[in-house]
Every structure is written in structure tokens, then in C-alpha cells.
Coordinates of C-alpha atoms in Angstrom, one line a residue:
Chain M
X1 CA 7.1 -53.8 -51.1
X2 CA 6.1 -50.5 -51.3
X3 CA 6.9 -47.7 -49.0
X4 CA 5.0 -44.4 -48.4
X5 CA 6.9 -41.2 -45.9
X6 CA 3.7 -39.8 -44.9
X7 CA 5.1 -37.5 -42.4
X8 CA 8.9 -36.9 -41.9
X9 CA 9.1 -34.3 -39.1
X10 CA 9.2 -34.7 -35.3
X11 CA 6.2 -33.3 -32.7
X12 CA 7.9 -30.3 -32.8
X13 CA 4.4 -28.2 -34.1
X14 CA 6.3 -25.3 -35.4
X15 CA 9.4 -25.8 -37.3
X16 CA 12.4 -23.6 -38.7
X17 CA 11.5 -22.7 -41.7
X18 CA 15.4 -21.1 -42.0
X19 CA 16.8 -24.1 -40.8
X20 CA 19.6 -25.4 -43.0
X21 CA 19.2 -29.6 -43.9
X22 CA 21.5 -32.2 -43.2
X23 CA 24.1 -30.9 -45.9
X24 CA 25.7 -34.5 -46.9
X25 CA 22.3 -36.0 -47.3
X26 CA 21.1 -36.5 -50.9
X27 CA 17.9 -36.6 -52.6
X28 CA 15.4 -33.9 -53.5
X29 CA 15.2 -30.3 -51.6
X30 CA 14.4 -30.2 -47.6
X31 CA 11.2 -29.5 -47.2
X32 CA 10.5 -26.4 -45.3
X33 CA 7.9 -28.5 -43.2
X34 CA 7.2 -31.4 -42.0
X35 CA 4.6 -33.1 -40.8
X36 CA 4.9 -35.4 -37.8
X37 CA 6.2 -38.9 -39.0
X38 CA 4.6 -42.4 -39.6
X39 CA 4.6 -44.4 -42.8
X40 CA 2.6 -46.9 -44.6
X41 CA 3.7 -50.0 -46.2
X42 CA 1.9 -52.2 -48.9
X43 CA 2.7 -55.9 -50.7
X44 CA 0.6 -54.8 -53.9
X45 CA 0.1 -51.0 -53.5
X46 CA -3.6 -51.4 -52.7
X47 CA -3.6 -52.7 -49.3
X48 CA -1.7 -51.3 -46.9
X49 CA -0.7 -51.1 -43.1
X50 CA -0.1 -47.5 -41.3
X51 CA 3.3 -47.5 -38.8
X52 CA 1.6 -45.0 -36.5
X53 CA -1.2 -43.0 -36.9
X54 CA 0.2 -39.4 -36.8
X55 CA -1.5 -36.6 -35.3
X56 CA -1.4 -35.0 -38.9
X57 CA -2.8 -37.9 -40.7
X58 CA -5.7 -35.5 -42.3
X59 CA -3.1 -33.6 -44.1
X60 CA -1.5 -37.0 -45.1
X61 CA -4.6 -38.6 -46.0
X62 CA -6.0 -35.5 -48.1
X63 CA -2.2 -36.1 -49.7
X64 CA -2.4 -39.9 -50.5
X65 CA -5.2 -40.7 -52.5
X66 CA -4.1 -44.3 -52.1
X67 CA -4.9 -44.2 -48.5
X68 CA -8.5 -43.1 -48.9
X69 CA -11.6 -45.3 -48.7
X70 CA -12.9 -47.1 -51.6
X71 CA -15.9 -46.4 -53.0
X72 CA -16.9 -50.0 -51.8
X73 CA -16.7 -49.3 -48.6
X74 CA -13.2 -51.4 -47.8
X75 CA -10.2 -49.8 -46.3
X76 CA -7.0 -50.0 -48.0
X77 CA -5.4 -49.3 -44.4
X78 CA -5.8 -52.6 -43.3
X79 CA -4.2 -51.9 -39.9
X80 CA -2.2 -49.8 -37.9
X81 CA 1.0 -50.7 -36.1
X82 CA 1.5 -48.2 -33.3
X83 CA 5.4 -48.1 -32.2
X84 CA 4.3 -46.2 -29.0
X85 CA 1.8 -44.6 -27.5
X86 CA 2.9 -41.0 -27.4
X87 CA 0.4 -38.5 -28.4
X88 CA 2.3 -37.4 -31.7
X89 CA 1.6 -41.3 -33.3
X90 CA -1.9 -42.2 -31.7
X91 CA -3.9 -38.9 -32.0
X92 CA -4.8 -40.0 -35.6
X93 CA -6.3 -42.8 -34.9
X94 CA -9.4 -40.6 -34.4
X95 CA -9.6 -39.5 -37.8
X96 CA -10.2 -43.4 -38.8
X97 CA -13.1 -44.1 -37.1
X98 CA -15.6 -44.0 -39.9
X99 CA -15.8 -47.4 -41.9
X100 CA -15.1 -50.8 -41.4
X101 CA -14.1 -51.7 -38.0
X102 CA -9.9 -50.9 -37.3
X103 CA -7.4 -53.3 -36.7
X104 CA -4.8 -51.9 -34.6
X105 CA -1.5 -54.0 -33.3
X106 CA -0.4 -52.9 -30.2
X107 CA 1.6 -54.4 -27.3
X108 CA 0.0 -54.7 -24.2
X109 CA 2.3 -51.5 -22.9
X110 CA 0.4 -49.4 -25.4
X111 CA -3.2 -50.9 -25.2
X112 CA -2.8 -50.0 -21.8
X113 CA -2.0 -47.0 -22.4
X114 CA -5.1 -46.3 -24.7
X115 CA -7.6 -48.1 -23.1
X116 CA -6.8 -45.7 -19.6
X117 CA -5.1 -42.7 -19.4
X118 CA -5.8 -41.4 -23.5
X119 CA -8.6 -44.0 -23.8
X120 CA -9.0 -43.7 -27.4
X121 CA -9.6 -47.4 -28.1
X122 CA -12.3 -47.0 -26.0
X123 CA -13.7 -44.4 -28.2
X124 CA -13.2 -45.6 -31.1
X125 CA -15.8 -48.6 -30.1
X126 CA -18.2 -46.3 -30.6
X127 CA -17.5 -45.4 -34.3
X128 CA -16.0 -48.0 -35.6
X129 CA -15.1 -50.6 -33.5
X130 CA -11.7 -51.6 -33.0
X131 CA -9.9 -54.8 -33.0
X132 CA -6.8 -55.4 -30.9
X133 CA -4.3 -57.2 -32.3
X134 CA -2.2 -58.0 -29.2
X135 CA 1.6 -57.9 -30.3
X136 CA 3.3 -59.7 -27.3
X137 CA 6.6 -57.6 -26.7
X138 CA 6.7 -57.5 -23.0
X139 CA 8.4 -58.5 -20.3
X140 CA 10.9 -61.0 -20.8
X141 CA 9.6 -61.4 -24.6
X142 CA 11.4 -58.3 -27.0
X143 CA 10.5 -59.9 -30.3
X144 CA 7.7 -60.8 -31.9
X145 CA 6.8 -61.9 -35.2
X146 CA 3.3 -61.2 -36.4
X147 CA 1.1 -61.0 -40.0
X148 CA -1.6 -58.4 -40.4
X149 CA -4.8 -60.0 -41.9
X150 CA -5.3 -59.3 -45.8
X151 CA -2.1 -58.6 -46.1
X152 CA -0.7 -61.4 -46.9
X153 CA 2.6 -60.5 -48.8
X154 CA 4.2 -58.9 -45.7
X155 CA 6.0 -60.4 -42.8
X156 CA 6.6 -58.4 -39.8
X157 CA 8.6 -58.3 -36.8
X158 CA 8.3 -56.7 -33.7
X159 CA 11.4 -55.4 -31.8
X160 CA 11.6 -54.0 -27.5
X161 CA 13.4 -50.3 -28.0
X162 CA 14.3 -47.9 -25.6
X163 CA 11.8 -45.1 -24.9
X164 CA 10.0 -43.7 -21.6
X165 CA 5.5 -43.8 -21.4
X166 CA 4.0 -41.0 -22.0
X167 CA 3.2 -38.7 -19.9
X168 CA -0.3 -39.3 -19.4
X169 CA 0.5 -43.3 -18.8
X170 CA -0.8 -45.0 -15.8
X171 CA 3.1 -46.5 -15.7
X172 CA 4.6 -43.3 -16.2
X173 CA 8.2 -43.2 -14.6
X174 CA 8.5 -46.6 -15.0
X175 CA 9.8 -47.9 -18.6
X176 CA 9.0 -51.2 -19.1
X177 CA 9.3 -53.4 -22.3
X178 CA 6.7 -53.0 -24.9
X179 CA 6.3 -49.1 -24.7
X180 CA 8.8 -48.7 -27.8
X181 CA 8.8 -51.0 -30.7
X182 CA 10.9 -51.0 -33.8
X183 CA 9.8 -52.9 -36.7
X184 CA 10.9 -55.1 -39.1
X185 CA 8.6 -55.4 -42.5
X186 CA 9.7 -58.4 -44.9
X187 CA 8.4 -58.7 -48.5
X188 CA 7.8 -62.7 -48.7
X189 CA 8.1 -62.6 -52.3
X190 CA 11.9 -60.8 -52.9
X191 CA 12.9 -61.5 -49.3
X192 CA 13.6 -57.6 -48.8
X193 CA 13.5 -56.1 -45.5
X194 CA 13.0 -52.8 -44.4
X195 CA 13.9 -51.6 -41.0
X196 CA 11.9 -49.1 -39.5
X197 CA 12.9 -47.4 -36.2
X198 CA 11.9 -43.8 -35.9
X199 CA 13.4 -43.5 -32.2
X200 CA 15.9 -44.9 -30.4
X201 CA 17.5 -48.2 -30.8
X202 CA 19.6 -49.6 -28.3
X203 CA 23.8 -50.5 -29.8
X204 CA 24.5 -54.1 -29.3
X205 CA 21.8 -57.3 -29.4
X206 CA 19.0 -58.2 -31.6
X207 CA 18.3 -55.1 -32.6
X208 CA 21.2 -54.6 -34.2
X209 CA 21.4 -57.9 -36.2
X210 CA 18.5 -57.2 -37.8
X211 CA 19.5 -53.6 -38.4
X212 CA 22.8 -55.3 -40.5
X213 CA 20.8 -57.6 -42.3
X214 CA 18.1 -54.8 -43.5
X215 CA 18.0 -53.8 -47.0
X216 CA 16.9 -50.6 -46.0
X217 CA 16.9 -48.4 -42.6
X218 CA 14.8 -46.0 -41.8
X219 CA 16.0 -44.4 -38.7
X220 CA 15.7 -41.6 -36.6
X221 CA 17.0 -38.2 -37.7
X222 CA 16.3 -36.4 -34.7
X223 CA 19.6 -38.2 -33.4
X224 CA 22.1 -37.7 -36.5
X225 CA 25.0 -38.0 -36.4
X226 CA 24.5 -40.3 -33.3
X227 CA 21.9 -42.6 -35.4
X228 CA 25.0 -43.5 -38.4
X229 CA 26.7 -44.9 -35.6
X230 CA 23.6 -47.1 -34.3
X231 CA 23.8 -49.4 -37.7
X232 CA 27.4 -51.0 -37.6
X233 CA 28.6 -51.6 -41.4
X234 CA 27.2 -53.6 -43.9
X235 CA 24.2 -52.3 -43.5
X236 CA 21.5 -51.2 -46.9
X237 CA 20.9 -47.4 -47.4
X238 CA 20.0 -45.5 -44.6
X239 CA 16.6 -43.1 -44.8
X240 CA 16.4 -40.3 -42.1
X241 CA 12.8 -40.2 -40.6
X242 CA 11.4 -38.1 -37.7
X243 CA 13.5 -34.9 -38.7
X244 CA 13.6 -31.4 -36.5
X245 CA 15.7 -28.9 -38.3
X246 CA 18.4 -27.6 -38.1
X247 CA 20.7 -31.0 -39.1
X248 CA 24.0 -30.7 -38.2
X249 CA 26.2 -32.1 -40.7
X250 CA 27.1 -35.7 -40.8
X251 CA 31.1 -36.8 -40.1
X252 CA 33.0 -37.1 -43.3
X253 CA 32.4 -40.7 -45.1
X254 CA 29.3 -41.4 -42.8
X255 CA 27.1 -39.5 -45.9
X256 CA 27.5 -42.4 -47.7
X257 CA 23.9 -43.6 -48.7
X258 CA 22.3 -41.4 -46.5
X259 CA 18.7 -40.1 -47.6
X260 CA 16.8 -37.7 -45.5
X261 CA 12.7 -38.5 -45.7
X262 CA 10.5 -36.0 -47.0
X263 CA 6.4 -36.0 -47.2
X264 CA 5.3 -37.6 -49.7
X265 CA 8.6 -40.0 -50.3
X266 CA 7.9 -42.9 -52.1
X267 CA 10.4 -46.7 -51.9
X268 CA 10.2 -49.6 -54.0
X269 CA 11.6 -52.5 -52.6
Chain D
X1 CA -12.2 -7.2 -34.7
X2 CA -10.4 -9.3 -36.8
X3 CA -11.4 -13.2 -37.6
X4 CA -9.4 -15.6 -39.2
X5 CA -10.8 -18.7 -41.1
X6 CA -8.6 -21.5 -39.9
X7 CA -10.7 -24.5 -41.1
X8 CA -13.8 -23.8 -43.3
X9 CA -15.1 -27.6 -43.9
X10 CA -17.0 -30.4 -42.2
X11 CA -15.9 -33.1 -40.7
X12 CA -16.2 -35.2 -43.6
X13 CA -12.3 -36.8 -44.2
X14 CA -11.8 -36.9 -48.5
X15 CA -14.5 -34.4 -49.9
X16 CA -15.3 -34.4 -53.1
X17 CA -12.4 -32.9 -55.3
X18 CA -15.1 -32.2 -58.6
X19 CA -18.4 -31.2 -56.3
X20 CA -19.4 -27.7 -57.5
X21 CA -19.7 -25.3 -55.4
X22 CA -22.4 -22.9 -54.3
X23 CA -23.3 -21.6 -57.4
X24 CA -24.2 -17.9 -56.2
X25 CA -22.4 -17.4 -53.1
X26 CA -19.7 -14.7 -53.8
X27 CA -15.9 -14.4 -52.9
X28 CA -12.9 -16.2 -54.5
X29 CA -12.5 -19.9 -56.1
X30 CA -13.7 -22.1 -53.9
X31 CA -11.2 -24.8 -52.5
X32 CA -11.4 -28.4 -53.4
X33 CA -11.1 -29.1 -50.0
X34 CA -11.1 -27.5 -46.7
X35 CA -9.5 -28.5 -43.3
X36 CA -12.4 -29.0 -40.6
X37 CA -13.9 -25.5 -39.6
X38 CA -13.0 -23.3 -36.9
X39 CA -11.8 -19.4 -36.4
X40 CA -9.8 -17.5 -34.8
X41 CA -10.8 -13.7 -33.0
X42 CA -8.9 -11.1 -31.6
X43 CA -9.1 -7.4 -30.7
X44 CA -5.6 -6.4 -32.1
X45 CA -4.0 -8.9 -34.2
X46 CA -2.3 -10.0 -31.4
X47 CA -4.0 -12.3 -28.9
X48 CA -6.1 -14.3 -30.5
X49 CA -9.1 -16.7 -28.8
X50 CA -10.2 -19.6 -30.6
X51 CA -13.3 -21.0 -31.2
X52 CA -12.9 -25.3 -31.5
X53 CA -9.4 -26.5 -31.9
X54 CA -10.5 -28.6 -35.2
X55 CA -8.5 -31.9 -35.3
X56 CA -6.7 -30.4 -38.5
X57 CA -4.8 -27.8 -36.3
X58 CA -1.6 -28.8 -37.2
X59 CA -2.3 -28.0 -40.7
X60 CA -3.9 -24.8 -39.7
X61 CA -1.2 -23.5 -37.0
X62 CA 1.1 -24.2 -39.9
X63 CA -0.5 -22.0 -41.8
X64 CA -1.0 -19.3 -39.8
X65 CA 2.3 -17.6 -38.4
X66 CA 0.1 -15.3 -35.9
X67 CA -1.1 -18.3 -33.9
X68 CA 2.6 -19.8 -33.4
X69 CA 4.0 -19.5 -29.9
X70 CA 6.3 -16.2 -29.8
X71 CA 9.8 -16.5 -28.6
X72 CA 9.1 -14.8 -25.6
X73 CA 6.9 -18.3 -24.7
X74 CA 3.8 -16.4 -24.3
X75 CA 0.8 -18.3 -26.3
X76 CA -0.9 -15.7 -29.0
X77 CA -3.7 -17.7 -28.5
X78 CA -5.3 -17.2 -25.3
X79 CA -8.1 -19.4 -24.9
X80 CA -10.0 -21.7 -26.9
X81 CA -13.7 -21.7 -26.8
X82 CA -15.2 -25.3 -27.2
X83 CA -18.6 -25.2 -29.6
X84 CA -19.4 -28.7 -28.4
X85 CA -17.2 -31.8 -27.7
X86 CA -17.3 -33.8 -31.1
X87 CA -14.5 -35.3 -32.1
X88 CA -13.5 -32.5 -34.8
X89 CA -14.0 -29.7 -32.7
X90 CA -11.6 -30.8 -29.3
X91 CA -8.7 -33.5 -31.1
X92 CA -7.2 -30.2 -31.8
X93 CA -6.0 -29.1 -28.0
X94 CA -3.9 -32.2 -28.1
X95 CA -1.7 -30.3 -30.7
X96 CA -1.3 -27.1 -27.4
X97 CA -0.3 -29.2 -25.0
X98 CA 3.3 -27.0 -25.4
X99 CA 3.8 -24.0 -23.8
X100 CA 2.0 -22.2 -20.5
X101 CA -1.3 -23.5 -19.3
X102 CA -3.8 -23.1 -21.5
X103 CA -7.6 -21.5 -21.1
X104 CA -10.3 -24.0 -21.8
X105 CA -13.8 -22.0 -22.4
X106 CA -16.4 -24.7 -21.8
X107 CA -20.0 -25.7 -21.1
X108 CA -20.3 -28.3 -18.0
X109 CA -21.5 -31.1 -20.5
X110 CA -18.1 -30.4 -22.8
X111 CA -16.0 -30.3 -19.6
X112 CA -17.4 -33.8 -18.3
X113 CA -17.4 -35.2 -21.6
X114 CA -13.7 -33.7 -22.0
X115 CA -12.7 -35.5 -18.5
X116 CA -14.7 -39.1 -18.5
X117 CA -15.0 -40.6 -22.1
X118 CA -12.5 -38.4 -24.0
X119 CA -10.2 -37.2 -21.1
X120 CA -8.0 -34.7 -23.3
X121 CA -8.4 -32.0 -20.4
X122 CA -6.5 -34.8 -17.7
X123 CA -4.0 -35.8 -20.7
X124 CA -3.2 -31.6 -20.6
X125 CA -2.8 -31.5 -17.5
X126 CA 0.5 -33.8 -18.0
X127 CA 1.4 -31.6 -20.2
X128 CA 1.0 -27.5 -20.0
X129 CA -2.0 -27.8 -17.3
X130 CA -5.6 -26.4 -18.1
X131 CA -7.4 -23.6 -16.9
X132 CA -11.1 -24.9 -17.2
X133 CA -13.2 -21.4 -17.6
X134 CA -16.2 -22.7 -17.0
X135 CA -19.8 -21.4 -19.4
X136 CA -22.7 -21.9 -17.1
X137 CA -24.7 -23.0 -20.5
X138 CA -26.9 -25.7 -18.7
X139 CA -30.3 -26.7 -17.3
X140 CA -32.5 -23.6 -17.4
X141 CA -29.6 -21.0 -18.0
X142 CA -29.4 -21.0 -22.2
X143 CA -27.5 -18.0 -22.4
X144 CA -24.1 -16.9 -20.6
X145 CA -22.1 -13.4 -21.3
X146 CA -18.4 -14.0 -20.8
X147 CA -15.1 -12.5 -21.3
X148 CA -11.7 -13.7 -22.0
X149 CA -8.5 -12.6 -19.4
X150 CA -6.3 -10.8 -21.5
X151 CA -8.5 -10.0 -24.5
X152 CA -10.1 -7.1 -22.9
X153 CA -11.6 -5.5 -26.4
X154 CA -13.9 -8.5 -26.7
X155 CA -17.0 -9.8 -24.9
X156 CA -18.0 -13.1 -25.4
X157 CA -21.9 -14.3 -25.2
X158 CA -22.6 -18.0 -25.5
X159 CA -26.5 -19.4 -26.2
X160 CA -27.1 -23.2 -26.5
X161 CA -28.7 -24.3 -29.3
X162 CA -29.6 -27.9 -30.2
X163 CA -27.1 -30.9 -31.2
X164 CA -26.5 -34.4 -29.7
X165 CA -23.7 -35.2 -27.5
X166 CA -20.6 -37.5 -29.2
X167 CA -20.8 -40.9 -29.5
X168 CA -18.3 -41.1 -26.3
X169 CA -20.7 -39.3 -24.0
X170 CA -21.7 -40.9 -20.6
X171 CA -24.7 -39.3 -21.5
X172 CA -24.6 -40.1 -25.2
X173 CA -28.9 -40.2 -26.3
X174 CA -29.8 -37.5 -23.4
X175 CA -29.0 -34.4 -25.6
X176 CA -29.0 -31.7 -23.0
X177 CA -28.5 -27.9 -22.8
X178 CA -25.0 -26.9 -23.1
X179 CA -24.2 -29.8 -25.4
X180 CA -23.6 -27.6 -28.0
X181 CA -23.1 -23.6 -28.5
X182 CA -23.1 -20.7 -30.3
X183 CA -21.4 -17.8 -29.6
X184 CA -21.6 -13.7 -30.2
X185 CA -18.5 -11.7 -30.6
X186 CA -18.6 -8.2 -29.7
X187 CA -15.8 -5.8 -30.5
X188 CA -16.3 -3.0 -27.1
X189 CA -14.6 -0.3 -29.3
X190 CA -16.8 -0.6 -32.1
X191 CA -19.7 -2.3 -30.9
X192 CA -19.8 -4.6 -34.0
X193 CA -21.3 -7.6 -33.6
X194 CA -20.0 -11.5 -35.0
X195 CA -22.3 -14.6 -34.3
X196 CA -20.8 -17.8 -35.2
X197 CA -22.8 -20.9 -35.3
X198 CA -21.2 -23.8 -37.2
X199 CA -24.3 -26.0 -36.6
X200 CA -28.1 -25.7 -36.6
X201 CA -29.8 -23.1 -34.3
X202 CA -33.5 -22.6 -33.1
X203 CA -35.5 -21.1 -35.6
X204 CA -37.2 -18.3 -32.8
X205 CA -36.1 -17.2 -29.3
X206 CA -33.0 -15.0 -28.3
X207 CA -30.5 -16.9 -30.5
X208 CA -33.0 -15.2 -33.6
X209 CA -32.9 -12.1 -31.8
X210 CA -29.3 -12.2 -31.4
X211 CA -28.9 -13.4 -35.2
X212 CA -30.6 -10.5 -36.4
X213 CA -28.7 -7.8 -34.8
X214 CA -25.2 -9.2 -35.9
X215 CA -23.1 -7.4 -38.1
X216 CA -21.5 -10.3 -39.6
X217 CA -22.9 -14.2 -39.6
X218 CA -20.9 -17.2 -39.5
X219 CA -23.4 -19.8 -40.3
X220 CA -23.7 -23.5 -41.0
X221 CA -23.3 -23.8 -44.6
X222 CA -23.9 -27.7 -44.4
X223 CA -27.0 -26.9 -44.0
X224 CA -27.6 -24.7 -47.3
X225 CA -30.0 -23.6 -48.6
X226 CA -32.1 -24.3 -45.2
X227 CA -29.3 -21.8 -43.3
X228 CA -30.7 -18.8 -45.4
X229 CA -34.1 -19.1 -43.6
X230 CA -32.8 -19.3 -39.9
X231 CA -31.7 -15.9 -40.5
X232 CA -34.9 -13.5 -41.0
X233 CA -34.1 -10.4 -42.3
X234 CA -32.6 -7.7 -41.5
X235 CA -29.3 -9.1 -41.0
X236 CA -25.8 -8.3 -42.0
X237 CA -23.4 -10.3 -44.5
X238 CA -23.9 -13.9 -43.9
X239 CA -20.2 -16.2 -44.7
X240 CA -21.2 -19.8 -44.9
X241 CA -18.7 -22.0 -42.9
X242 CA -18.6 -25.8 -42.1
X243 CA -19.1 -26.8 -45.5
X244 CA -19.7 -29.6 -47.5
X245 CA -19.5 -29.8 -51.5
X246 CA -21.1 -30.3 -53.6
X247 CA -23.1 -27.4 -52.4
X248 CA -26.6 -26.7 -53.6
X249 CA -27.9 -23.5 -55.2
X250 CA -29.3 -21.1 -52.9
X251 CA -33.3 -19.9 -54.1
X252 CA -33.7 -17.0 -56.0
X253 CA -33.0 -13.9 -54.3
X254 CA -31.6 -15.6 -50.8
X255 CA -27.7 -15.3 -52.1
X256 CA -27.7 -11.6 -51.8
X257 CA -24.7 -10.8 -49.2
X258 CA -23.8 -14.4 -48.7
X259 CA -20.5 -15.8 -48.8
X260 CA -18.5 -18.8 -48.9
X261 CA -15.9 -19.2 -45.9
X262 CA -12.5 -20.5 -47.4
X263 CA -9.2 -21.6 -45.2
X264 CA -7.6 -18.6 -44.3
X265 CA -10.0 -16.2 -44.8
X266 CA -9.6 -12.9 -43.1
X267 CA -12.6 -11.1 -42.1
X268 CA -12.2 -7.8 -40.4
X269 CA -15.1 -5.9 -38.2

């Protein structure tokens, strides 16, 4: 499985540029910026599946060459998983609304959300059509395990977290399951799973087996130090996504394996 | 008067990294690619009105440290000036939903389109609020003069000029005055004059008139080499904005005075 950091930051629009970075982190220099964070992941490195469509996702895209359309008219984003519905990971779906008509997974929290009070999806019928893939995390139901047509090398699996509507939701005030997913992504070939959660995740249930059995974590840096204490050992190496400078440092020992994202970040797995 | 270059390029997502550029415009290298147009105005440096909030203003507030919000929470940019409600041109104002309430300059066509199929305006309001200025640019009234609170050094004139509604319009087919815009910028100390049309205008009537007696033009230069003749001589230094390589050479003797708009240009008048 491949893995592409196309953003790294929070919403924040204007970060420090003199903010220190996490100092116990490893891996390449901060970047001075960031933009805001969503990912793409891929079985072969051709076709691939967008984990939110970020409101900087021109930037990324002019950055990713591997992300553009083909010169036969096919999209290598095959879909897009949104984990919310806040403006910072939806805004982008705007700028994919030339081509082929676009597959986006959504639970019925989020659809909602987009079909109403930011009625994108609505929009985006008259482009390039959309299809909803309804990803049933609601209610009583806070998994669900789903493929994403044409790519058919990746299992994924869809996870209830924490996290209020935005504010523009017609169910604003009033959390309810669905409105936050975390996400599992499984290569069916090497049986490697990455754990993607660029928010909150709550401490104790499914959530957190899954976290333990992940090969690699991609959490939310926004909350460090709190987040090395949301994956209870053994867990694979740990990838701080969704950064707002300044990071304060880590406890002692809890650097261990502990990579901060960056634009641009590339992981094989 | 001073005019920043935020964006310089069409809406086109992945332009062409090898298309030549206008072989006898004048100015720098030209970029390989451009962010989606819009500028920035002001009468001291200081408070700033802007003219579309392009969909790549992330990318473009980042690059621009005058247009970040000060410490003292007060926005340098003061208003933003809607040219029409396409898709390019409004995404942007999603990305100011931080800070005090901001000043929406808008024709009634852009406002309705802005509050039925694309509501950003009622998404801001969850957010900073909106104060909808509203440009009587509608029915029989194709020109409105206009200023901007707390940018007394500048006075605004807005003319309609031709261009279909987005896809999203309720009134999507019914292209209707007001639809579009394009607007004069006059500095009241010096009396120099900016016109700024991203898009096509009428070839005769006050628009023309108003062309012709600008000091500086900020014209369509998708529309090369056509753009040339919609300005009859005399008129002052054209820049060509809202491009899209590969760019054809102008005819003989039109390139005098013209230039090519990059991101971040600065333009003083």
C-alpha cells in the first residue's frame, strides 16, 4: 500500500512560521507550513482513494502529479472518503468536479450534512455528477467495512469517533454517530494495516483494538502529547497528522517511533 | 493605489507545465502555473479590498503576509468584491470564515445564487457573520458607483457585462444582468484610474468608454489575442490576467504596452 501526506496542518489558515516542531519527533525538517490535512492511499500507485478532500487540495493536486487526470480521461482518485463534514475536509470536493462522475463514501451524518446546510453534493450534480456511497456508521452501528470500486487491493473499515457537526449542520448541537469516522485501510495482499484518525479517538473499545493491531498510526497531532497515550502499547510506528505549531515536546520515552507528517510525505507499506 | 496579483490563471486545475507563453507580452518569466486569478486593492498598503476570493486562497493568503489577520483581530482585508458567482471566484470566502464579520460586495443575482444553490453566505453566517453590501447591477441599472467602509481613498464603479450564471443557478440558462461584473478602481488622491475585467466585455457602450480612459487594464488574457481589440486605442498599459497557456502570439504591433499578470505581482498607480 502506498501512502501520500497531502496536507499535514490543521484549519488554522495562518500558521507560526517561528514555531518550534515537536523536538523528539524524527524525520526530515518541520515544514514552515502546512497545508490543511487529508491523505490518499493506493494498492498499485495508480489508483487511488482521497481521505478528505481538503480545502487546499489545488495546492496538493498541482503538487502530486499522480493525482492528476489522465490523458484518457479516467481519474486516478477513484473516490473520496470524507471523515466529517467540517468545512476544512469537504471544501475540495469542488475542485473535482470536472471528469468522470465522483464517488464519494460518506455516512448518512455527513451526506446530510452536504446535501442541506453546505449542499455541495448537490452542486456537484451539476458538473460531474456524484455517486454516494452510503457508509452505514450510525446509530447503533460504529463499524463498517466497505471496498471502493476499482480498487480492488484495499480493504477498508469504517470506525464511529468522537467529534461535534459543523456548524452550519442542520443537527448542530446534537452529536450523533456517524459525524466522525476513523478509518482503517488494509492492503489484501501483505495484510498491512494503516490506521488513519486525524481527530479524536475515544480510549477504550473498538477503536482501540484496531489501533493495537495497526501497523501504522496516523493520528492527530493537534492533541500530542495526549494522542501517545490514545494507542496503548504494542502498537506500529506512530505518524503525526493534522499539526498546528508550536508542538510541545513529547514525555520522555513516548518519542519512540514517533514521525511528525509533512506535505508531500510518502509510506510504503 | 496599490494592486496585488493574488491568482493570475484560469480556472483550469493542471495547466500545461511546457505551453509557451505569450511570445511578446513583456515582464518576467512566466509561471508554469498560476493559482486561479483574483487581486487585491488598497489605498495605503494597509486595508485591502478584494476582488473574487479564488478557490486557491489558501495558497494565496499564504503567500501574502499583508492579507493575514493582524494581532489586533482586525481583518486587513475589508471586503471582497464578488465578479460573478462561479465556482472559482466565491470557494474562496469559505477560507474567511475566521475573524469579525466580513463585507460581501455583491450583485442581487450573486447574492441569490450565494444563498439558494451554493449557500456559502448562510454557511458564514455560522461562522464570522456577513455583511451583504449590496451592487444594484440588475435589470435596466448596468452600471453602479460604490464605495467601501473603511477604504475611504478608493471609489468603486461596477458595470455588468455578459457571462452565464454557474451551473448551480436557480436561474442557470437565463443569463441576466448582474450575473457577472466588471469593476473601475479609482484612487481619489490621484485620480488614476484601474479597470479590471477577468472575462469578456461588450465591445461598445460605457464599459468601452470606461476602458478607454483607464490608466491601467486588467484584462482577460484567456481571451488573447481577441482581448487586444476590446480595448480601442487610446488606452493605458494593458496586464493580461486569467490566463491560460499555452498562450498565442499577439498580431503584429497589438503587444505594445501589454503585459503578462504573474502570482504576486505588484502593481502600483
Amino acid at each position: 500500500m502506498k501512502i501520500l501526506v497531502l496536507g499535514s496542518g490543521t484549519a488554522a489558515r495562518h500558521p507560526d512560521r517561528s514555531a518550534p516542531a515537536c523536538a523528539a519527533a524524527t524525520g526530515p525538517a518541520p515544514q514552515a507550513e502546512r497545508t490543511h490535512s487529508a491523505i490518499a492511499v493506493s494498492d498499485d500507485g495508480e489508483r487511488w482513494v482521497l481521505l478528505n478532500a481538503s480545502s487546499d487540495i489545488g495546492q496538493q493536486l498541482r503538487a502530486t502529479p499522480a493525482l492528476r487526470p489522465r490523458a484518457d480521461g479516467q481519474r486516478p482518485i477513484r473516490a473520496v472518503v470524507l471523515m466529517d463534514a467540517h468545512i476544512d475536509h469537504v471544501a475540495g470536493l469542488l475542485a473535482l468536479r470536472e471528469g468522470p462522475p465522483l464517488t464519494v463514501v460518506a455516512t448518512p451524518a455527513v451526506f446530510e450534512d452536504l446535501t442541506t446546510g453546505l449542499p455541495l453534493l448537490n452542486v456537484l450534480q451539476g458538473y460531474c455528477g456524484v455517486r454516494w456511497q452510503a457508509l452505514p456508521v450510525a446509530g447503533e452501528c460504529g463499524r463498517s467495512d466497505f471496498v471502493v470500486p476499482g480498487v480492488p487491493g484495499l480493504a477498508f473499515a469504517a470506525f464511529a469517533v468522537p467529534g461535534a457537526a459543523p456548524p452550519y449542520s442542520l443537527h448542530d448541537g446534537l452529536e450523533q454517530p456517524g459525524d466522525h469516522i476513523a478509518v482503517q485501510v488494509e492492503d489484501l495482499r501483505s495484510g498491512l494495516r494503516l490506521f488513519y484518525a486525524p481527530g479524536p479517538v475515544p480510549r477504550t473499545g473498538p477503536v482501540q483494538a484496531c489501533m493495537r493491531g495497526a501497523d501504522r498510526l496516523l493520528v492527530d497531532g493537534s492533541a500530542w502529547p495526549e494522542a501517545a497515550a490514545t494507542a496503548r502499547d504494542p502498537v506500529g510506528p506512530r505518524v503525526l497528522i493534522h499539526v498546528q505549531p508550536p508542538m510541545p515536546a513529547p514525555r520522555a520515552g513516548a518519542a519512540a517511533q514517533v514521525e511528525l507528517a509533512y506535505d508531500g510525505m510518502e509510506i510504503e507499506l
